[in-house]
Structure formats: C-alpha cells, structure tokens
C-alpha cells in the first residue's frame, strides 16, 4: 500500500511511472515544466471483459485518503453493473443540461453526489422511485416553488395504486432532496416536513423470517446439506448461517478480499460503507478453499452461472431455500443474521456488543466513541469459531434433547 511519504517524495523522471496502491488504484508521475511534474491518482479496473482506467484527481488537490474513498465508490458501481466512466460522464452532462433549480435538476444532482456511498440495491431503488413516481410530475418546477399540497398530490397517486409504504419512502427521498436544495441555496425550506401525518400509517409487518429454536435450526441445516443444485450455491448455503453477513455482501464477496491463510474476510459494509472484518472459522476456510478450485480464477467467490463477470443473483440462495421446501415464513436470506444474534446471546452467552460488532452495526464504547474495525478482533475470532462448531453440533443433532 502507498503511504503519504512515498507520494510526497515521488519526483518526476524522464518517463512517466506509476506507484501502485491496492484494489486497482495507482499514483502516476509524469514529466512537466513544473519541477514537481504532473502527479495524479488513477484507477484501473475491468468492466464487461475489458481493461479500463480513469483519473481520480490530481495531487495534492486530492489526498491519498480521498482517492481511496473515491476508488471504493467506483468499485461499488462496478459491482452493480455500472461503468464508472460512463456514470461520471453522464453526471457532468445531466447537471449541465438540466435546469439547475428544477426539482429534476436538484434531485439528479443530489443522487449523483451521494449514491456512490450507498449499496447498489439501494441506489437502484432510489433512482427508480425518482424516475417512476416523482420526476414525471415535478421535474420542470423550481424546487423552491413546490408547495406541500403539490407534493401530497403526487404521493397520493402512489398511495392510490396500493403502494402506501412506497409513498412514505418517497416522502423521505423528497425530504433529502429539499434539504440538499436548502444547503445549496436553491430553496428556503423543506416542505416535506409539512406532510407529517398526511399519509396513513403503514400497517406493521413482521421482521425477516428467522428460526431461533436451536433444535429446528439443526433440522434446517440438515435439510440445506441435502441441496442437489450447483456447487456454488451449495457453498453459499453452508456459509450463509455461519458468517451471517447481509445477503448482498455474501453474494458480492470477492476473492481479493479473502485472506484464507489468516482466516479473515475484509470488505466494506454495504449499508454504511465502513470497513469490516469477518473472522473465518476453520470450517469456513475449508469450504472456501474447495470453492477456490472452481471459481478462484475470477473476481467473485460466488459468480453467476450465466456470466463469471457477475455475482450470484439475488434469488440464488432464496430459490435454493424454497426448492428445499423451507417456506419464506420460516427463514429468509436475511434471517440468518437474526438467528445468529439471538442464539449467540441467549444460548451461547456472548456479550451483545461483540455480536452487534460482528453484524456490522455501529458499536460505541462507554465514552461514546465508535469502535474501529479491528476492535475486539481476537474475541470475535473465538466467537465465530464457537458459532461454527455449534452449528456443526446442531447439524449432528447433539442438542435435540
């Protein structure tokens, strides 16, 4: 990895040269009339089978930390099937062509500014809601002139088609757009706040289905072991309850983030974008080493059967559970997280802060400071190994009585 000292001391030579960081980022120094030369950060990546590269920004205007954050944002776009070069070009065009003060102009500018920090699925959902329900009715209106009644009329169209929860979500999106408009000097107030209580409340629904009874969990594990489909999906089924990460994080796992020798998987949490470490129990390492023989030459640990350039589809694990006659009312892909949280706490008696930290949630110490990603790593390694061992015991029926 590059350091600030290396970058600061990089001098121009007769020919351009590069210093490499990680995950495709590099620092290039070119000869120039300026004694310091031309120095910039770049990003090399592969998209749809082609090698691509792009500039991230010049140094020192862009710091090493900022360059890495920008690289990670573009890597998220690539994971969701979006070409970061095309996306950046589209951002420049859209902002220049659209009226800067219209709802559409402000909404798209807000989206392009913040969406790289979101998970791919959330980014797709937000732009779909903007383009399907909000922009068609509000796009030409100056954002500072839209009234609460006009916005309510748009949201009621969504409510009337039976999508009340979507209407509430879109009210929240509008609130973020209006607050961005205020921050950028194009509106004076957030009118979405005037609509609190204007929409009927959403009926309460159950959380993600999850099994928390150890005996029944053992039965499900044995059922899952009998899966007769692809080896890739079978491995995902084995690892999902063992690692209890979010389903999208498991599907998009990359080999370059796996350190099987040290038993660690390091990646960015899809919901927060923060670095995260998943300790890999010996059982997980064994599964991954076997899978590496099949998919290790590609990017994804669990590639799609249709294209190795894409990750396993969102329905991969869910379809496998349904094919095994495990109903959605009993277990969902997300439910493995609730299963682990409950049993680790109530049965295995691990401290709640260790469990929450391993779930990728923000955990604070007694002074209110957030723990960093390496905090309590040794304790979490012990917990994850005990959890994997416990799952084996349940699978074997050791706790049925």
Coordinates of C-alpha atoms in Angstrom, one line a residue:
X1 CA 0.0 0.0 0.0
X2 CA 1.1 3.5 -0.7
X3 CA 2.0 6.0 2.1
X4 CA 1.8 9.7 2.2
X5 CA 5.6 9.8 2.4
X6 CA 6.0 7.8 -0.8
X7 CA 3.6 10.1 -2.6
X8 CA 5.2 13.3 -1.3
X9 CA 8.7 12.1 -2.3
X10 CA 7.8 10.9 -5.8
X11 CA 9.8 13.0 -8.2
X12 CA 9.3 13.3 -12.0
X13 CA 11.6 11.3 -14.2
X14 CA 12.4 11.3 -17.9
X15 CA 9.4 9.0 -18.5
X16 CA 6.1 8.6 -16.7
X17 CA 5.9 5.9 -14.0
X18 CA 3.4 4.6 -11.5
X19 CA 3.4 3.6 -7.8
X20 CA 0.7 1.1 -7.0
X21 CA -1.7 1.1 -4.1
X22 CA -4.3 -1.7 -3.9
X23 CA -7.6 -2.6 -5.5
X24 CA -6.6 -1.1 -8.8
X25 CA -5.5 2.3 -7.6
X26 CA -2.2 3.8 -8.6
X27 CA -0.3 7.1 -8.4
X28 CA 1.2 8.3 -11.6
X29 CA 4.0 10.9 -12.0
X30 CA 4.7 12.5 -15.4
X31 CA 7.4 14.9 -16.6
X32 CA 6.3 18.5 -16.9
X33 CA 7.6 22.0 -16.9
X34 CA 6.6 22.3 -13.3
X35 CA 9.5 21.0 -11.1
X36 CA 7.1 18.8 -9.3
X37 CA 5.8 17.3 -12.5
X38 CA 2.2 16.2 -13.1
X39 CA 1.0 13.9 -10.4
X40 CA -2.4 12.3 -10.1
X41 CA -4.2 9.3 -8.8
X42 CA -5.7 6.7 -11.2
X43 CA -8.0 3.7 -11.0
X44 CA -7.6 0.6 -13.2
X45 CA -10.5 -1.8 -13.4
X46 CA -12.1 -4.4 -15.6
X47 CA -15.6 -3.9 -16.9
X48 CA -17.5 -6.3 -19.2
X49 CA -14.3 -8.2 -20.0
X50 CA -12.3 -5.0 -20.9
X51 CA -9.5 -3.3 -19.0
X52 CA -10.3 0.3 -18.3
X53 CA -8.6 3.1 -16.4
X54 CA -9.6 6.6 -15.3
X55 CA -8.2 9.5 -13.4
X56 CA -9.4 10.1 -9.8
X57 CA -7.8 13.5 -9.4
X58 CA -4.5 15.4 -9.1
X59 CA -2.3 15.6 -6.0
X60 CA -2.2 17.4 -3.7
X61 CA -5.7 18.7 -4.5
X62 CA -6.9 15.1 -3.9
X63 CA -5.4 13.4 -0.8
X64 CA -4.5 9.7 -0.6
X65 CA -7.4 9.1 1.8
X66 CA -9.9 10.9 -0.6
X67 CA -8.6 9.0 -3.6
X68 CA -9.2 5.6 -1.8
X69 CA -12.7 6.7 -0.9
X70 CA -13.4 7.6 -4.5
X71 CA -11.9 4.3 -5.7
X72 CA -14.2 2.4 -3.3
X73 CA -17.2 4.3 -4.6
X74 CA -16.4 3.4 -8.2
X75 CA -15.9 -0.2 -7.2
X76 CA -19.4 -0.3 -5.8
X77 CA -20.7 1.0 -9.1
X78 CA -18.8 -1.8 -11.0
X79 CA -20.3 -4.4 -8.6
X80 CA -23.8 -3.2 -9.6
X81 CA -23.0 -3.4 -13.3
X82 CA -22.4 0.4 -13.8
X83 CA -19.4 1.7 -15.8
X84 CA -17.9 4.4 -13.5
X85 CA -16.5 6.3 -16.6
X86 CA -19.9 6.4 -18.2
X87 CA -21.6 7.3 -14.9
X88 CA -19.2 10.2 -14.4
X89 CA -19.7 11.5 -17.9
X90 CA -23.4 11.2 -17.5
X91 CA -23.2 13.2 -14.3
X92 CA -21.5 16.1 -16.0
X93 CA -23.9 16.1 -18.9
X94 CA -27.1 15.8 -16.7
X95 CA -26.1 18.6 -14.4
X96 CA -25.2 20.9 -17.3
X97 CA -28.3 20.2 -19.4
X98 CA -30.9 20.2 -16.7
X99 CA -32.3 23.4 -15.1
X100 CA -30.1 23.7 -12.0
X101 CA -33.1 24.9 -9.9
X102 CA -35.8 22.5 -11.1
X103 CA -36.8 19.5 -9.0
X104 CA -35.3 17.1 -11.5
X105 CA -32.0 19.0 -11.7
X106 CA -31.6 19.2 -7.9
X107 CA -32.8 15.6 -7.4
X108 CA -30.4 14.1 -10.0
X109 CA -27.6 16.2 -8.7
X110 CA -28.3 15.0 -5.2
X111 CA -28.4 11.4 -6.4
X112 CA -25.2 11.6 -8.3
X113 CA -23.4 13.2 -5.4
X114 CA -24.5 10.7 -2.7
X115 CA -25.4 7.4 -4.4
X116 CA -21.8 6.2 -4.7
X117 CA -21.8 5.8 -0.9
X118 CA -24.9 3.6 -1.0
X119 CA -25.3 -0.1 -1.6
X120 CA -26.0 -1.0 -5.3
X121 CA -29.5 -2.2 -4.5
X122 CA -30.4 1.0 -2.5
X123 CA -29.1 3.2 -5.3
X124 CA -31.2 1.4 -7.9
X125 CA -34.3 1.6 -5.7
X126 CA -33.9 5.4 -5.2
X127 CA -33.4 6.3 -8.8
X128 CA -36.3 4.0 -9.9
X129 CA -38.6 5.8 -7.4
X130 CA -37.4 9.2 -8.5
X131 CA -37.9 8.4 -12.2
X132 CA -41.1 6.5 -11.9
X133 CA -43.1 8.5 -9.4
X134 CA -41.6 11.9 -8.6
X135 CA -39.7 13.4 -11.5
X136 CA -42.5 12.9 -14.1
X137 CA -44.8 15.2 -12.1
X138 CA -42.4 17.7 -10.6
X139 CA -39.4 17.8 -13.0
X140 CA -40.0 21.3 -14.5
X141 CA -41.0 23.1 -11.3
X142 CA -38.4 25.2 -9.5
X143 CA -37.6 23.2 -6.3
X144 CA -38.2 26.3 -4.2
X145 CA -41.7 26.9 -5.5
X146 CA -43.2 23.4 -5.0
X147 CA -45.9 23.5 -2.3
X148 CA -46.8 20.9 0.2
X149 CA -50.2 20.3 -1.5
X150 CA -48.5 19.7 -4.9
X151 CA -46.1 17.1 -3.3
X152 CA -49.0 15.5 -1.5
X153 CA -51.0 15.1 -4.7
X154 CA -48.0 13.3 -6.3
X155 CA -47.6 10.9 -3.3
X156 CA -51.4 10.2 -3.2
X157 CA -51.1 8.8 -6.8
X158 CA -48.6 6.3 -5.4
X159 CA -50.9 5.5 -2.4
X160 CA -53.9 5.0 -4.6
X161 CA -52.2 2.2 -6.6
X162 CA -51.8 0.3 -3.3
X163 CA -48.2 1.2 -2.6
X164 CA -48.6 3.1 0.7
X165 CA -45.1 2.1 2.1
X166 CA -43.5 3.3 -1.2
X167 CA -45.3 6.6 -0.8
X168 CA -43.8 7.0 2.7
X169 CA -40.3 6.1 1.3
X170 CA -40.7 8.6 -1.5
X171 CA -41.7 11.3 1.0
X172 CA -38.4 10.6 2.8
X173 CA -36.5 10.9 -0.5
X174 CA -38.1 14.2 -1.2
X175 CA -37.1 15.4 2.2
X176 CA -33.5 14.7 1.4
X177 CA -33.7 16.4 -2.0
X178 CA -35.3 19.5 -0.4
X179 CA -32.7 19.7 2.4
X180 CA -30.0 19.4 -0.3
X181 CA -31.6 22.3 -2.1
X182 CA -31.5 24.3 1.1
X183 CA -27.9 23.5 1.6
X184 CA -27.0 24.6 -2.0
X185 CA -29.0 27.8 -1.8
X186 CA -31.9 26.8 -4.1
X187 CA -34.7 26.6 -1.6
X188 CA -35.5 28.1 1.8
X189 CA -37.4 25.3 3.5
X190 CA -38.1 21.6 3.4
X191 CA -41.8 21.3 2.6
X192 CA -41.9 17.6 3.2
X193 CA -41.9 18.3 6.9
X194 CA -45.4 19.8 6.4
X195 CA -46.7 16.4 5.3
X196 CA -46.0 14.5 8.5
X197 CA -49.2 12.7 9.3
X198 CA -50.8 13.4 5.9
X199 CA -50.3 9.9 4.7
X200 CA -52.0 6.9 6.5
X201 CA -49.5 4.9 8.6
X202 CA -48.1 1.7 7.1
X203 CA -49.5 -1.4 8.8
X204 CA -46.9 -3.1 10.9
X205 CA -45.3 -6.1 9.3
X206 CA -43.2 -9.0 10.6
X207 CA -39.4 -8.7 10.5
X208 CA -37.3 -11.0 8.3
X209 CA -38.4 -14.6 9.0
X210 CA -35.8 -16.4 11.1
X211 CA -35.5 -19.6 13.1
X212 CA -34.3 -19.1 16.7
X213 CA -35.1 -22.5 18.1
X214 CA -31.8 -24.5 18.2
X215 CA -33.4 -27.9 17.5
X216 CA -35.3 -26.6 14.5
X217 CA -32.2 -24.8 13.2
X218 CA -30.4 -28.1 13.3
X219 CA -33.2 -29.7 11.2
X220 CA -32.9 -26.8 8.7
X221 CA -29.1 -27.2 8.5
X222 CA -29.5 -30.9 7.7
X223 CA -32.1 -30.1 5.0
X224 CA -29.8 -27.5 3.5
X225 CA -26.9 -30.0 3.4
X226 CA -29.1 -32.1 1.1
X227 CA -29.2 -29.4 -1.6
X228 CA -28.6 -31.0 -5.0
X229 CA -28.1 -27.9 -7.1
X230 CA -24.9 -26.1 -8.2
X231 CA -21.8 -26.4 -6.0
X232 CA -21.5 -22.6 -5.9
X233 CA -25.0 -22.2 -4.4
X234 CA -24.4 -25.2 -2.1
X235 CA -21.3 -23.4 -0.6
X236 CA -23.3 -20.2 -0.2
X237 CA -26.0 -22.2 1.7
X238 CA -23.3 -23.6 4.0
X239 CA -21.7 -20.2 4.6
X240 CA -24.8 -18.0 5.0
X241 CA -25.7 -19.2 8.5
X242 CA -22.0 -19.5 9.5
X243 CA -21.0 -15.9 8.5
X244 CA -24.4 -14.2 8.9
X245 CA -23.5 -11.2 6.8
X246 CA -26.1 -9.4 4.7
X247 CA -27.2 -11.5 1.7
X248 CA -25.8 -8.9 -0.8
X249 CA -22.5 -8.9 0.9
X250 CA -22.2 -12.7 0.7
X251 CA -23.2 -12.7 -3.0
X252 CA -20.7 -10.0 -3.9
X253 CA -17.8 -11.4 -2.0
X254 CA -14.6 -11.1 -3.9
X255 CA -11.5 -13.4 -3.7
X256 CA -9.2 -10.5 -3.4
X257 CA -10.8 -9.6 0.0
X258 CA -10.3 -13.2 1.3
X259 CA -7.3 -14.0 3.4
X260 CA -7.7 -17.7 3.9
X261 CA -4.2 -18.1 5.5
X262 CA -5.1 -15.7 8.3
X263 CA -8.8 -16.7 8.3
X264 CA -10.2 -13.2 7.6
X265 CA -12.6 -11.6 5.1
X266 CA -12.3 -7.8 4.8
X267 CA -14.7 -5.7 2.9
X268 CA -16.9 -2.6 3.1
X269 CA -20.3 -2.9 4.8
X270 CA -22.9 -2.5 2.1
X271 CA -25.2 -0.4 4.4
X272 CA -22.7 2.0 5.8
X273 CA -19.6 1.8 3.5
X274 CA -17.4 1.2 6.6
X275 CA -14.5 -1.3 6.6
X276 CA -15.5 -4.6 8.2
X277 CA -13.7 -7.9 9.2
X278 CA -15.4 -11.3 9.3
X279 CA -13.2 -13.9 11.1
X280 CA -13.4 -17.1 9.2
X281 CA -13.7 -20.3 11.3
X282 CA -11.8 -23.3 10.1
X283 CA -15.0 -24.8 8.7
X284 CA -15.5 -21.6 6.5
X285 CA -11.9 -21.7 5.3
X286 CA -12.3 -25.3 4.3
X287 CA -15.4 -24.6 2.3
X288 CA -13.7 -21.5 0.6
X289 CA -10.5 -23.4 -0.3
X290 CA -12.6 -26.1 -2.0
X291 CA -14.7 -23.5 -3.8
X292 CA -11.5 -21.6 -4.8
X293 CA -10.6 -24.5 -7.1
X294 CA -13.7 -23.8 -9.1
X295 CA -14.2 -20.0 -9.0
X296 CA -10.8 -18.7 -7.8
X297 CA -9.7 -17.5 -11.2
X298 CA -12.5 -15.0 -11.3
X299 CA -13.4 -11.9 -9.3
X300 CA -16.4 -13.2 -7.4
X301 CA -16.4 -16.0 -4.8
X302 CA -20.0 -16.9 -5.9
X303 CA -20.2 -16.0 -9.6
X304 CA -23.4 -16.1 -11.6
X305 CA -23.9 -19.4 -13.6
X306 CA -24.7 -17.2 -16.7
X307 CA -21.6 -15.0 -16.5
X308 CA -18.5 -15.1 -14.4
X309 CA -18.3 -11.3 -14.6
X310 CA -21.4 -11.0 -12.4
X311 CA -22.2 -12.1 -8.9
X312 CA -24.7 -14.8 -8.0
X313 CA -28.2 -13.4 -8.5
X314 CA -30.3 -12.1 -5.6
X315 CA -32.6 -15.1 -5.8
X316 CA -29.8 -17.7 -5.8
X317 CA -29.9 -18.6 -2.1
X318 CA -33.6 -17.8 -1.7
X319 CA -34.5 -20.1 -4.6
X320 CA -32.4 -22.9 -3.1
X321 CA -34.3 -22.5 0.3
X322 CA -37.6 -22.7 -1.5
X323 CA -36.6 -25.7 -3.6
X324 CA -35.8 -27.4 -0.3
X325 CA -39.4 -26.6 0.9
X326 CA -38.2 -24.2 3.5
X327 CA -41.1 -21.6 3.5
X328 CA -40.4 -17.9 3.4
X329 CA -42.5 -17.5 6.6
X330 CA -39.9 -19.6 8.4
X331 CA -36.5 -18.5 7.0
X332 CA -35.2 -15.8 4.8
X333 CA -31.7 -15.0 3.5
X334 CA -31.6 -12.1 5.9
X335 CA -33.0 -14.2 8.7
X336 CA -29.6 -15.9 9.4
X337 CA -28.5 -12.6 11.0
X338 CA -31.4 -12.6 13.4
X339 CA -30.8 -16.3 14.1
X340 CA -27.1 -15.7 15.0
X341 CA -27.9 -12.6 17.0
X342 CA -30.5 -14.4 19.2
X343 CA -28.7 -17.7 19.8
X344 CA -25.2 -16.2 20.3
X345 CA -26.8 -14.0 23.0
X346 CA -29.4 -16.3 24.7
X347 CA -27.8 -19.7 24.3
X348 CA -24.0 -19.3 23.9
X349 CA -24.0 -16.2 26.2
X350 CA -21.6 -14.0 24.1
X351 CA -21.6 -10.3 25.0
X352 CA -24.1 -8.3 23.0
X353 CA -21.5 -5.7 21.9
X354 CA -19.4 -8.4 20.3
X355 CA -22.4 -9.8 18.4
X356 CA -23.5 -6.3 17.2
X357 CA -20.0 -5.5 16.1
X358 CA -19.8 -8.7 14.1
X359 CA -23.2 -7.9 12.5
X360 CA -21.5 -4.8 11.1
X361 CA -23.5 -2.4 13.3
X362 CA -22.0 0.8 14.8
X363 CA -20.9 -0.1 18.3
X364 CA -19.7 2.6 20.8
X365 CA -17.5 2.3 23.8
X366 CA -18.5 3.6 27.3
X367 CA -17.3 7.1 26.3
X368 CA -19.5 7.2 23.2
X369 CA -16.7 6.5 20.7
X370 CA -17.3 4.1 17.8
X371 CA -15.0 1.1 17.9
X372 CA -12.8 0.7 14.9
X373 CA -12.9 -2.4 12.6
X374 CA -10.1 -4.2 14.5
X375 CA -11.6 -3.7 18.0
X376 CA -12.1 -7.0 19.9
X377 CA -10.9 -9.0 16.8
X378 CA -9.5 -11.8 18.9
X379 CA -12.7 -12.2 20.9
X380 CA -14.7 -12.1 17.7
X381 CA -12.5 -14.8 16.2
X382 CA -13.2 -17.0 19.2
X383 CA -16.9 -16.3 18.9
X384 CA -17.1 -17.1 15.2
X385 CA -15.2 -20.4 15.7
X386 CA -17.5 -21.3 18.6
X387 CA -20.6 -20.4 16.4
X388 CA -19.3 -22.6 13.5
X389 CA -18.7 -25.5 16.0
X390 CA -22.2 -25.0 17.5
X391 CA -23.8 -25.2 14.0
X392 CA -21.9 -28.5 13.5
X393 CA -23.3 -29.8 16.8
X394 CA -26.8 -28.8 15.8
X395 CA -26.4 -30.4 12.4
X396 CA -25.3 -33.6 14.1
X397 CA -28.4 -33.5 16.4
X398 CA -26.3 -33.1 19.6
X399 CA -28.7 -30.6 21.2
X400 CA -32.0 -32.3 20.2
X401 CA -32.8 -33.4 23.7

